[in-house]
Amino acid sequence: INISFFFKIVFIFFSVFFLFFTNATANGVGEFRVSNYGSGTQSGNYFYRGYRFRVSQETVITHLIGGGNAGNFIIGLYESTMNGEKVRPTNLLGFATATGSTAEQVMQLASSVTLVPGQDYVLAQGRSSGSGSHYYVNNLNVQDLLDGSPRINFWEPTTNTSIRWNGSGDQNFIINQDHLDFDGAMPRVGFLYLSDVNLPEVTTGSVAIDGTQVSIDGNLSSAGNGDTVVYVEIATTSDFSNGILYLSGNTGEDNFDFSTNFTPNGGTLYYYRSVAINEAGRVNGSSASFRVYSLNYTAGANGQIQGPAEQLVLPNGEGLAVTAVPTTVGYVFTSWSDGSVENPRIDTSVTQNRSIIASFEIPPTYTVEYSATTGGSILGELNQIVEPGSDSTTVAAVVDSGYYFAGWSDGVETLERTDVNIMSDINVVAQFGIITQISNIETGSGEAQIDITWNTNSLNSSSVQYGLTTQMLQQTTETNVDTRVQNHVVSLSNLAMCSRYYYRVISRDEYNTVTQSGVQTFLTNGCDILVLDGAGNEGTIDEVEGGVVEFQNNQSFARLIIPHNYSNESASFQINKLVLENVDIPFDGVVIDDNIFNLVAKKDSNSELVTNFDNPVEFVLEYSNEAVQTYQVGSFAIRRFNVDTQEWDILDCDHNINTKTITCSLNSFSVYGLFGLPKQQQQSNVGGSRIVSTTLSRRLQNIALMNNNQNLTLINNQSDSFPAENEISYNSVNSQKECSSHDIFGLVNQNSLVRRGVRGENALGVQKAVNQLNVLSENLILDSWVGSKTVEGIQKVQDFLNIEVDGLWGRQTQEAYRSWIESYCKN
């Protein structure tokens, strides 16, 4: 028997038996892919490229993996041998054709191929004809491939390249052709084989800093009932197209913890994931990302760094302490290159890479000098030399008479000072200022503008605080700030005329020390009549709350009652008394209790006069008991000076005799006075038919003439009478006819008391009696109701009859009225 033939028969038998046994027992599928150990997806030309490899155990190949991005690409599995240093495929074991544009198509072989250990094989891919491009990885880690593929124990090239045959053709093109060279394009090829191993299960862990590296961990939860290799893949792109596998371990155990150390570039954003590969294939864990920053500390000449000179820090994290230490005698640490002088130092809130250098120098000495301005001196050593970090000796500023201490030039405010931890030269001056004295405050005169002058004994700036109240809410812009002066002039403008202002002068010296005078006042001109005498009162009234301003004038009171919402903003209100000397009042009468005032309202915000009120302001004058004794109360009236006519217009006000008050509602302000007649006035001489006398005298004369049956016209000269409206005026007198045609005796029930608010016949009778005597400027409306106008008429009648004026029509008033009528009608 031919021995060689026998061994061939035995080999074939065992091969068939093994194949049968393998097919019978291996009912799973495993895979091998070049891309599992490479990164990137590139495309190149159509030349044949491939790899030489051996398997560690007999392996049954069922499918080939390959592809391209155009036309038909053929992937072939060959036996091979070496022709010197050249790889030569010798036998085609199987092939498949990839069509279309897919990087890794899985294509079934026509029949399975069995690979055995010790035999060299070539897995190659190329274009059958025409042109097209491979898909290939741009980085292949051969060691990872050997570690992660249990069926492969040899791979060539071992470098990051592939074997290349030039040209194109069908699957037989490279048989018995030596390869030409090695090429950087590594095709994405592979195969499927029979296996009972299951896919592994892996999870991605967290990142921690481990010195100058980061530690990334993961967990292999299931090894897939076979040996499994675990990696951590790290990339700078989220799709891991440039990812690199970092080998972490090899195990057949489940729940296997693993980790990988990685040295990152500071500031770069990295993506990472756990990877597990066994015979069944590759499984990727979930992806995550991290970024760290680098801290690099170096020492300049004559020093060194103690502590971790190179550090990694998570974003917004904190580094470890480092210390700059001199290595040469006489040198000291001075500063870090970023300006910090902390030593040791710890960098915190890190958001970028930092590279910092420590500097060392021979320490200098520092000069400390103290001096003083005029007005004082310094007690202590004026010139000192100190070592870096040392303290000076204590010095003290001494103040001369007439001066004050204004502080040291560097801002220290204490008289004594000791400079500590000196690290630079110091040159400071003790500053002394003259105690400012203000004198010769004078105020000019004017209306809307007034100049205020004063003197200071030293150079100062100038300003004035002023206002219509003691709050002095306005202040001028500070002038003479740069030059400073001793003779000061400040002009106040946009002032309210005929008003009293409060003010103080303010001066500031070169050391910003402020001196101010006491509160002063001045009066502005421009009154409609007369001038202010300086007396009065004022108040700032809130427009929401309203308020009251009062002024006591001898024994009388003037009062402003300001309602809420009188205007749209707060204002200052003034009651200013006017001077009465040389006043020409063009009618009979006098000013009661010197009650003549200028009223002012001025906005706080811009000093403009309030010329009209949204709601009326009440002006109340309360006269004295002495006025009641001296003057005819019924003649009292408040008049307003009319600038246009230069006359005093009488106001329609409410006169309450019981409370001795007269109340007027004002919608704007002007000059107001309380006028009236004395109770006793001396009668003037009568010349011819003209009577020159007071109103009361003329009335009495008219009555007397009537009683003597004299026919005359009663005098009603408004230009020299007071009040003009109270004159009794008849075109002619025919007493008999008047008395016979009117029932003038029984107008009012003698037993009744008619007062304000009464209605009915008695009220009507009073109104007729008032009209009968014609004491008002115009007759009352006969409405049978006693209102304020009727009360005024009663008061006028009582004054005319020379009886007590109380505004009540009682027995006394009725009897006096009857007596006068009877005397008038008797003739």
Tab-separated table of C-alpha atoms in Angstrom, residues 308 393 410 802:
chain	number	residue	atom	x	y	z
A	308	PRO	CA	2.244	67.794	41.712
A	393	THR	CA	8.155	101.690	62.964
A	410	ASP	CA	-2.886	106.887	50.585
A	802	ASN	CA	-75.298	150.305	65.186
